[in-house]
PDB file of C-alpha atoms in Angstrom:
ATOM      1  CA  UNK A   1     -11.586 -48.253-110.912  1.00  0.00           C
ATOM      2  CA  UNK A   2     -10.163 -49.551-107.609  1.00  0.00           C
ATOM      3  CA  UNK A   3     -12.478 -51.019-105.013  1.00  0.00           C
ATOM      4  CA  UNK A   4     -13.113 -48.772-102.027  1.00  0.00           C
ATOM      5  CA  UNK A   5     -11.211 -49.883 -98.955  1.00  0.00           C
ATOM      6  CA  UNK A   6     -13.295 -50.731 -95.879  1.00  0.00           C
ATOM      7  CA  UNK A   7     -12.742 -49.075 -92.524  1.00  0.00           C
ATOM      8  CA  UNK A   8     -10.204 -50.560 -90.156  1.00  0.00           C
ATOM      9  CA  UNK A   9     -11.296 -51.551 -86.656  1.00  0.00           C
ATOM     10  CA  UNK A  10      -9.716 -48.445 -85.161  1.00  0.00           C
ATOM     11  CA  UNK A  11     -11.496 -46.234 -87.676  1.00  0.00           C
ATOM     12  CA  UNK A  12     -14.800 -47.937 -86.856  1.00  0.00           C
ATOM     13  CA  UNK A  13     -14.170 -47.339 -83.153  1.00  0.00           C
ATOM     14  CA  UNK A  14     -13.483 -43.666 -83.775  1.00  0.00           C
ATOM     15  CA  UNK A  15     -16.641 -43.232 -85.861  1.00  0.00           C
ATOM     16  CA  UNK A  16     -18.855 -44.978 -83.311  1.00  0.00           C
ATOM     17  CA  UNK A  17     -17.288 -43.042 -80.465  1.00  0.00           C
ATOM     18  CA  UNK A  18     -17.996 -39.804 -82.307  1.00  0.00           C
ATOM     19  CA  UNK A  19     -21.710 -40.682 -82.361  1.00  0.00           C
ATOM     20  CA  UNK A  20     -21.692 -40.611 -78.558  1.00  0.00           C
ATOM     21  CA  UNK A  21     -19.654 -37.405 -78.393  1.00  0.00           C
ATOM     22  CA  UNK A  22     -21.835 -35.537 -80.877  1.00  0.00           C
ATOM     23  CA  UNK A  23     -25.119 -36.444 -79.184  1.00  0.00           C
ATOM     24  CA  UNK A  24     -24.013 -36.929 -75.555  1.00  0.00           C
ATOM     25  CA  UNK A  25     -27.077 -39.165 -75.234  1.00  0.00           C
ATOM     26  CA  UNK A  26     -27.958 -42.712 -74.175  1.00  0.00           C
ATOM     27  CA  UNK A  27     -28.508 -45.394 -76.814  1.00  0.00           C
ATOM     28  CA  UNK A  28     -29.878 -48.886 -77.153  1.00  0.00           C
ATOM     29  CA  UNK A  29     -27.862 -51.293 -79.267  1.00  0.00           C
ATOM     30  CA  UNK A  30     -30.534 -51.408 -81.973  1.00  0.00           C
ATOM     31  CA  UNK A  31     -30.373 -47.571 -82.196  1.00  0.00           C
ATOM     32  CA  UNK A  32     -26.598 -47.713 -82.621  1.00  0.00           C
ATOM     33  CA  UNK A  33     -26.991 -50.367 -85.330  1.00  0.00           C
ATOM     34  CA  UNK A  34     -29.137 -47.884 -87.268  1.00  0.00           C
ATOM     35  CA  UNK A  35     -26.736 -44.950 -86.719  1.00  0.00           C
ATOM     36  CA  UNK A  36     -23.574 -46.916 -87.503  1.00  0.00           C
ATOM     37  CA  UNK A  37     -24.085 -47.214 -91.285  1.00  0.00           C
ATOM     38  CA  UNK A  38     -24.452 -43.413 -91.480  1.00  0.00           C
ATOM     39  CA  UNK A  39     -20.851 -43.215 -90.199  1.00  0.00           C
ATOM     40  CA  UNK A  40     -19.567 -45.977 -92.462  1.00  0.00           C
ATOM     41  CA  UNK A  41     -19.895 -48.842 -89.963  1.00  0.00           C
ATOM     42  CA  UNK A  42     -22.175 -51.624 -91.184  1.00  0.00           C
ATOM     43  CA  UNK A  43     -24.876 -52.665 -88.730  1.00  0.00           C
ATOM     44  CA  UNK A  44     -23.474 -56.207 -88.423  1.00  0.00           C
ATOM     45  CA  UNK A  45     -20.195 -54.802 -87.040  1.00  0.00           C
ATOM     46  CA  UNK A  46     -21.687 -52.295 -84.606  1.00  0.00           C
ATOM     47  CA  UNK A  47     -22.138 -54.729 -81.710  1.00  0.00           C
ATOM     48  CA  UNK A  48     -18.522 -55.923 -81.757  1.00  0.00           C
ATOM     49  CA  UNK A  49     -17.130 -52.405 -82.216  1.00  0.00           C
ATOM     50  CA  UNK A  50     -19.184 -51.023 -79.336  1.00  0.00           C
ATOM     51  CA  UNK A  51     -18.201 -53.945 -77.119  1.00  0.00           C
ATOM     52  CA  UNK A  52     -14.519 -53.255 -77.801  1.00  0.00           C
ATOM     53  CA  UNK A  53     -15.103 -49.647 -76.703  1.00  0.00           C
ATOM     54  CA  UNK A  54     -16.801 -50.919 -73.545  1.00  0.00           C
ATOM     55  CA  UNK A  55     -13.871 -53.258 -72.854  1.00  0.00           C
ATOM     56  CA  UNK A  56     -11.489 -50.296 -73.053  1.00  0.00           C
ATOM     57  CA  UNK A  57     -13.731 -48.194 -70.748  1.00  0.00           C
ATOM     58  CA  UNK A  58     -14.312 -45.662 -73.525  1.00  0.00           C
ATOM     59  CA  UNK A  59     -18.047 -46.438 -73.564  1.00  0.00           C
ATOM     60  CA  UNK A  60     -20.130 -47.207 -70.500  1.00  0.00           C
ATOM     61  CA  UNK A  61     -23.147 -49.499 -70.372  1.00  0.00           C
ATOM     62  CA  UNK A  62     -25.774 -50.319 -67.807  1.00  0.00           C
ATOM     63  CA  UNK A  63     -28.969 -52.341 -67.634  1.00  0.00           C
ATOM     64  CA  UNK A  64     -32.110 -50.422 -66.787  1.00  0.00           C
ATOM     65  CA  UNK A  65     -35.085 -52.723 -66.475  1.00  0.00           C
ATOM     66  CA  UNK A  66     -34.875 -55.116 -69.375  1.00  0.00           C
ATOM     67  CA  UNK A  67     -32.904 -52.745 -71.627  1.00  0.00           C
ATOM     68  CA  UNK A  68     -29.141 -52.168 -71.866  1.00  0.00           C
ATOM     69  CA  UNK A  69     -28.069 -48.571 -72.506  1.00  0.00           C
ATOM     70  CA  UNK A  70     -24.727 -47.331 -73.819  1.00  0.00           C
ATOM     71  CA  UNK A  71     -23.259 -43.836 -73.397  1.00  0.00           C
ATOM     72  CA  UNK A  72     -20.002 -41.945 -73.447  1.00  0.00           C
ATOM     73  CA  UNK A  73     -19.060 -38.333 -72.791  1.00  0.00           C
ATOM     74  CA  UNK A  74     -15.919 -36.518 -73.933  1.00  0.00           C
ATOM     75  CA  UNK A  75     -15.036 -36.041 -70.263  1.00  0.00           C
ATOM     76  CA  UNK A  76     -15.070 -39.832 -69.776  1.00  0.00           C
ATOM     77  CA  UNK A  77     -12.595 -40.279 -72.595  1.00  0.00           C
ATOM     78  CA  UNK A  78     -10.468 -37.475 -71.179  1.00  0.00           C
ATOM     79  CA  UNK A  79     -10.357 -39.149 -67.790  1.00  0.00           C
ATOM     80  CA  UNK A  80      -9.548 -42.461 -69.411  1.00  0.00           C
ATOM     81  CA  UNK A  81      -6.673 -40.942 -71.361  1.00  0.00           C
ATOM     82  CA  UNK A  82      -5.348 -39.159 -68.278  1.00  0.00           C
ATOM     83  CA  UNK A  83      -5.440 -42.393 -66.292  1.00  0.00           C
ATOM     84  CA  UNK A  84      -3.654 -44.239 -69.079  1.00  0.00           C
ATOM     85  CA  UNK A  85      -1.078 -41.453 -69.314  1.00  0.00           C
ATOM     86  CA  UNK A  86      -0.447 -41.534 -65.565  1.00  0.00           C
ATOM     87  CA  UNK A  87      -0.063 -45.295 -65.605  1.00  0.00           C
ATOM     88  CA  UNK A  88       2.396 -45.154 -68.489  1.00  0.00           C
ATOM     89  CA  UNK A  89       4.405 -42.482 -66.702  1.00  0.00           C
ATOM     90  CA  UNK A  90       4.478 -44.624 -63.551  1.00  0.00           C
ATOM     91  CA  UNK A  91       5.550 -47.693 -65.539  1.00  0.00           C
ATOM     92  CA  UNK A  92       8.259 -45.674 -67.270  1.00  0.00           C
ATOM     93  CA  UNK A  93       9.536 -44.393 -63.921  1.00  0.00           C
ATOM     94  CA  UNK A  94       9.677 -47.939 -62.514  1.00  0.00           C
ATOM     95  CA  UNK A  95      11.437 -49.257 -65.623  1.00  0.00           C
ATOM     96  CA  UNK A  96      13.981 -46.435 -65.478  1.00  0.00           C
ATOM     97  CA  UNK A  97      14.638 -47.202 -61.814  1.00  0.00           C
ATOM     98  CA  UNK A  98      15.053 -50.923 -62.522  1.00  0.00           C
ATOM     99  CA  UNK A  99      17.386 -50.176 -65.421  1.00  0.00           C
ATOM    100  CA  UNK A 100      19.562 -48.000 -63.178  1.00  0.00           C
ATOM    101  CA  UNK A 101      19.660 -50.714 -60.492  1.00  0.00           C
ATOM    102  CA  UNK A 102      20.578 -53.401 -63.026  1.00  0.00           C
ATOM    103  CA  UNK A 103      23.262 -51.203 -64.548  1.00  0.00           C
ATOM    104  CA  UNK A 104      24.712 -50.565 -61.097  1.00  0.00           C
ATOM    105  CA  UNK A 105      24.635 -54.295 -60.344  1.00  0.00           C
ATOM    106  CA  UNK A 106      26.351 -55.052 -63.649  1.00  0.00           C
ATOM    107  CA  UNK A 107      29.161 -52.638 -62.834  1.00  0.00           C
ATOM    108  CA  UNK A 108      29.483 -54.116 -59.346  1.00  0.00           C
ATOM    109  CA  UNK A 109      29.677 -57.671 -60.687  1.00  0.00           C
ATOM    110  CA  UNK A 110      32.377 -56.710 -63.161  1.00  0.00           C
ATOM    111  CA  UNK A 111      34.658 -55.492 -60.361  1.00  0.00           C
ATOM    112  CA  UNK A 112      37.363 -58.072 -59.722  1.00  0.00           C
ATOM    113  CA  UNK A 113      36.540 -59.888 -62.941  1.00  0.00           C
ATOM    114  CA  UNK A 114      38.693 -57.831 -65.237  1.00  0.00           C
ATOM    115  CA  UNK A 115      40.635 -59.833 -67.799  1.00  0.00           C
ATOM    116  CA  UNK A 116      44.074 -60.775 -66.446  1.00  0.00           C
ATOM    117  CA  UNK A 117      46.563 -63.645 -66.470  1.00  0.00           C
ATOM    118  CA  UNK A 118      45.667 -64.517 -62.874  1.00  0.00           C
ATOM    119  CA  UNK A 119      41.970 -64.706 -63.717  1.00  0.00           C
ATOM    120  CA  UNK A 120      42.638 -66.904 -66.750  1.00  0.00           C
ATOM    121  CA  UNK A 121      44.753 -69.247 -64.600  1.00  0.00           C
ATOM    122  CA  UNK A 122      42.005 -69.367 -61.941  1.00  0.00           C
ATOM    123  CA  UNK A 123      39.380 -70.224 -64.555  1.00  0.00           C
ATOM    124  CA  UNK A 124      41.542 -72.995 -65.989  1.00  0.00           C
ATOM    125  CA  UNK A 125      42.098 -74.394 -62.487  1.00  0.00           C
ATOM    126  CA  UNK A 126      38.353 -74.266 -61.841  1.00  0.00           C
ATOM    127  CA  UNK A 127      37.673 -76.209 -65.029  1.00  0.00           C
ATOM    128  CA  UNK A 128      40.248 -78.809 -64.020  1.00  0.00           C
ATOM    129  CA  UNK A 129      38.717 -79.210 -60.540  1.00  0.00           C
ATOM    130  CA  UNK A 130      35.190 -79.518 -61.999  1.00  0.00           C
ATOM    131  CA  UNK A 131      36.399 -82.213 -64.419  1.00  0.00           C
ATOM    132  CA  UNK A 132      38.124 -84.102 -61.593  1.00  0.00           C
ATOM    133  CA  UNK A 133      34.965 -83.839 -59.471  1.00  0.00           C
ATOM    134  CA  UNK A 134      32.878 -85.287 -62.307  1.00  0.00           C
ATOM    135  CA  UNK A 135      35.305 -88.207 -62.763  1.00  0.00           C
ATOM    136  CA  UNK A 136      35.276 -88.960 -59.022  1.00  0.00           C
ATOM    137  CA  UNK A 137      31.445 -88.975 -58.974  1.00  0.00           C
ATOM    138  CA  UNK A 138      31.427 -91.447 -61.870  1.00  0.00           C
ATOM    139  CA  UNK A 139      33.976 -93.643 -60.046  1.00  0.00           C
ATOM    140  CA  UNK A 140      31.921 -93.586 -56.852  1.00  0.00           C
ATOM    141  CA  UNK A 141      28.845 -94.619 -58.859  1.00  0.00           C
ATOM    142  CA  UNK A 142      30.726 -97.745 -60.051  1.00  0.00           C
ATOM    143  CA  UNK A 143      31.141 -98.868 -56.432  1.00  0.00           C
ATOM    144  CA  UNK A 144      27.570 -98.119 -55.389  1.00  0.00           C
ATOM    145  CA  UNK A 145      26.784-101.838 -55.143  1.00  0.00           C
ATOM    146  CA  UNK A 146      29.504-102.194 -52.496  1.00  0.00           C
ATOM    147  CA  UNK A 147      28.163 -99.402 -50.365  1.00  0.00           C
ATOM    148  CA  UNK A 148      28.026-100.685 -46.726  1.00  0.00           C
ATOM    149  CA  UNK A 149      24.417 -99.617 -46.324  1.00  0.00           C
ATOM    150  CA  UNK A 150      23.435-101.332 -49.593  1.00  0.00           C
ATOM    151  CA  UNK A 151      25.301-104.514 -48.596  1.00  0.00           C
ATOM    152  CA  UNK A 152      23.606-104.579 -45.190  1.00  0.00           C
ATOM    153  CA  UNK A 153      20.185-104.102 -46.816  1.00  0.00           C
ATOM    154  CA  UNK A 154      20.980-106.974 -49.199  1.00  0.00           C
ATOM    155  CA  UNK A 155      21.910-109.258 -46.280  1.00  0.00           C
ATOM    156  CA  UNK A 156      18.645-108.465 -44.530  1.00  0.00           C
ATOM    157  CA  UNK A 157      16.707-109.149 -47.741  1.00  0.00           C
ATOM    158  CA  UNK A 158      18.452-112.536 -48.092  1.00  0.00           C
ATOM    159  CA  UNK A 159      17.542-113.460 -44.511  1.00  0.00           C
ATOM    160  CA  UNK A 160      13.917-112.471 -45.059  1.00  0.00           C
ATOM    161  CA  UNK A 161      13.785-114.442 -48.315  1.00  0.00           C
ATOM    162  CA  UNK A 162      15.377-117.506 -46.690  1.00  0.00           C
ATOM    163  CA  UNK A 163      12.826-117.488 -43.845  1.00  0.00           C
ATOM    164  CA  UNK A 164       9.928-116.946 -46.249  1.00  0.00           C
ATOM    165  CA  UNK A 165      11.038-119.828 -48.502  1.00  0.00           C
ATOM    166  CA  UNK A 166      11.237-122.248 -45.575  1.00  0.00           C
ATOM    167  CA  UNK A 167       7.911-121.030 -44.209  1.00  0.00           C
ATOM    168  CA  UNK A 168       6.143-121.747 -47.498  1.00  0.00           C
ATOM    169  CA  UNK A 169       7.921-125.091 -47.790  1.00  0.00           C
ATOM    170  CA  UNK A 170       6.589-125.956 -44.336  1.00  0.00           C
ATOM    171  CA  UNK A 171       3.103-124.878 -45.465  1.00  0.00           C
ATOM    172  CA  UNK A 172       3.343-127.216 -48.465  1.00  0.00           C
ATOM    173  CA  UNK A 173       4.408-130.171 -46.284  1.00  0.00           C
ATOM    174  CA  UNK A 174       1.571-129.419 -43.860  1.00  0.00           C
ATOM    175  CA  UNK A 175      -0.959-129.307 -46.718  1.00  0.00           C
ATOM    176  CA  UNK A 176       0.378-132.590 -48.170  1.00  0.00           C
ATOM    177  CA  UNK A 177       0.084-134.282 -44.786  1.00  0.00           C
ATOM    178  CA  UNK A 178      -3.486-133.032 -44.362  1.00  0.00           C
ATOM    179  CA  UNK A 179      -4.497-134.228 -47.819  1.00  0.00           C
ATOM    180  CA  UNK A 180      -2.916-137.665 -47.243  1.00  0.00           C
ATOM    181  CA  UNK A 181      -4.669-138.012 -43.885  1.00  0.00           C
ATOM    182  CA  UNK A 182      -8.101-136.977 -45.141  1.00  0.00           C
ATOM    183  CA  UNK A 183      -8.025-138.498 -48.643  1.00  0.00           C
ATOM    184  CA  UNK A 184      -5.894-141.660 -48.471  1.00  0.00           C
ATOM    185  CA  UNK A 185      -7.826-143.201 -51.361  1.00  0.00           C
ATOM    186  CA  UNK A 186      -6.729-140.329 -53.666  1.00  0.00           C
ATOM    187  CA  UNK A 187      -2.995-140.830 -53.195  1.00  0.00           C
ATOM    188  CA  UNK A 188      -2.212-141.236 -56.914  1.00  0.00           C
ATOM    189  CA  UNK A 189      -4.358-138.271 -57.950  1.00  0.00           C
ATOM    190  CA  UNK A 190      -2.706-136.077 -55.298  1.00  0.00           C
ATOM    191  CA  UNK A 191       0.806-137.056 -56.378  1.00  0.00           C
ATOM    192  CA  UNK A 192      -0.131-136.286 -59.987  1.00  0.00           C
ATOM    193  CA  UNK A 193      -1.477-132.865 -58.927  1.00  0.00           C
ATOM    194  CA  UNK A 194       1.701-132.142 -56.922  1.00  0.00           C
ATOM    195  CA  UNK A 195       3.858-132.814 -59.972  1.00  0.00           C
ATOM    196  CA  UNK A 196       1.690-130.599 -62.154  1.00  0.00           C
ATOM    197  CA  UNK A 197       2.232-127.620 -59.860  1.00  0.00           C
ATOM    198  CA  UNK A 198       5.970-128.329 -59.509  1.00  0.00           C
ATOM    199  CA  UNK A 199       6.033-130.026 -56.121  1.00  0.00           C
ATOM    200  CA  UNK A 200       8.457-132.968 -56.456  1.00  0.00           C
ATOM    201  CA  UNK A 201      10.245-135.303 -54.070  1.00  0.00           C
ATOM    202  CA  UNK A 202      13.265-132.962 -54.237  1.00  0.00           C
ATOM    203  CA  UNK A 203      11.379-130.236 -52.370  1.00  0.00           C
ATOM    204  CA  UNK A 204      13.107-129.548 -49.046  1.00  0.00           C
ATOM    205  CA  UNK A 205      13.933-126.755 -46.636  1.00  0.00           C
ATOM    206  CA  UNK A 206      16.797-124.371 -47.459  1.00  0.00           C
ATOM    207  CA  UNK A 207      19.721-125.104 -45.182  1.00  0.00           C
ATOM    208  CA  UNK A 208      21.405-122.480 -43.030  1.00  0.00           C
ATOM    209  CA  UNK A 209      24.626-123.159 -44.952  1.00  0.00           C
ATOM    210  CA  UNK A 210      23.050-121.543 -47.998  1.00  0.00           C
ATOM    211  CA  UNK A 211      22.115-118.517 -45.909  1.00  0.00           C
ATOM    212  CA  UNK A 212      25.624-118.293 -44.427  1.00  0.00           C
ATOM    213  CA  UNK A 213      27.274-118.478 -47.845  1.00  0.00           C
ATOM    214  CA  UNK A 214      24.914-115.848 -49.315  1.00  0.00           C
ATOM    215  CA  UNK A 215      25.544-113.373 -46.520  1.00  0.00           C
ATOM    216  CA  UNK A 216      29.344-113.763 -46.405  1.00  0.00           C
ATOM    217  CA  UNK A 217      30.073-110.597 -48.382  1.00  0.00           C
TER     218      UNK A 217
END
């Protein structure tokens, strides 16, 4: 013997909704949980089923004092269905209008684009021009480093770097002179420290010839 199939959610909604229609009364949730099993809806499912009806505006609820009451009248469902029907009709009308406008636009766009030898030649020419444009852009990108604005910016950066290098070299010489003047007895230790940090006797200012050669582009 086959096992009896349980009610679907829609069937449960219909059965619970019928409780309201038959009685046309107000109910607490615990009362509905007792009435539900009599209509084939187990008490554990009643709360969720009723809430789904509330979400769809088929059942109304309101809090009175500390209690929450649920109710629904056939007229409420009728109004709900009429509102849904009117909305669907309005949506259908809008969709039909949009479809007509799009169809008209499609026909308009097709004018002048009929298949012909001239159109095929124009399309081939367009493809050729687009390919040539792409190749020219790639060629221009190869010469980006020689762009006058980029070259000028590079010259300015070289000048700034040259001045900064000489300024820090001057700072090093000034610091060495101060250390020698104030700590003459630590000459050997200072020279050892200079070598450790990379300051050798070869340290000197960058000449302007270097700057001139770097900026002759």
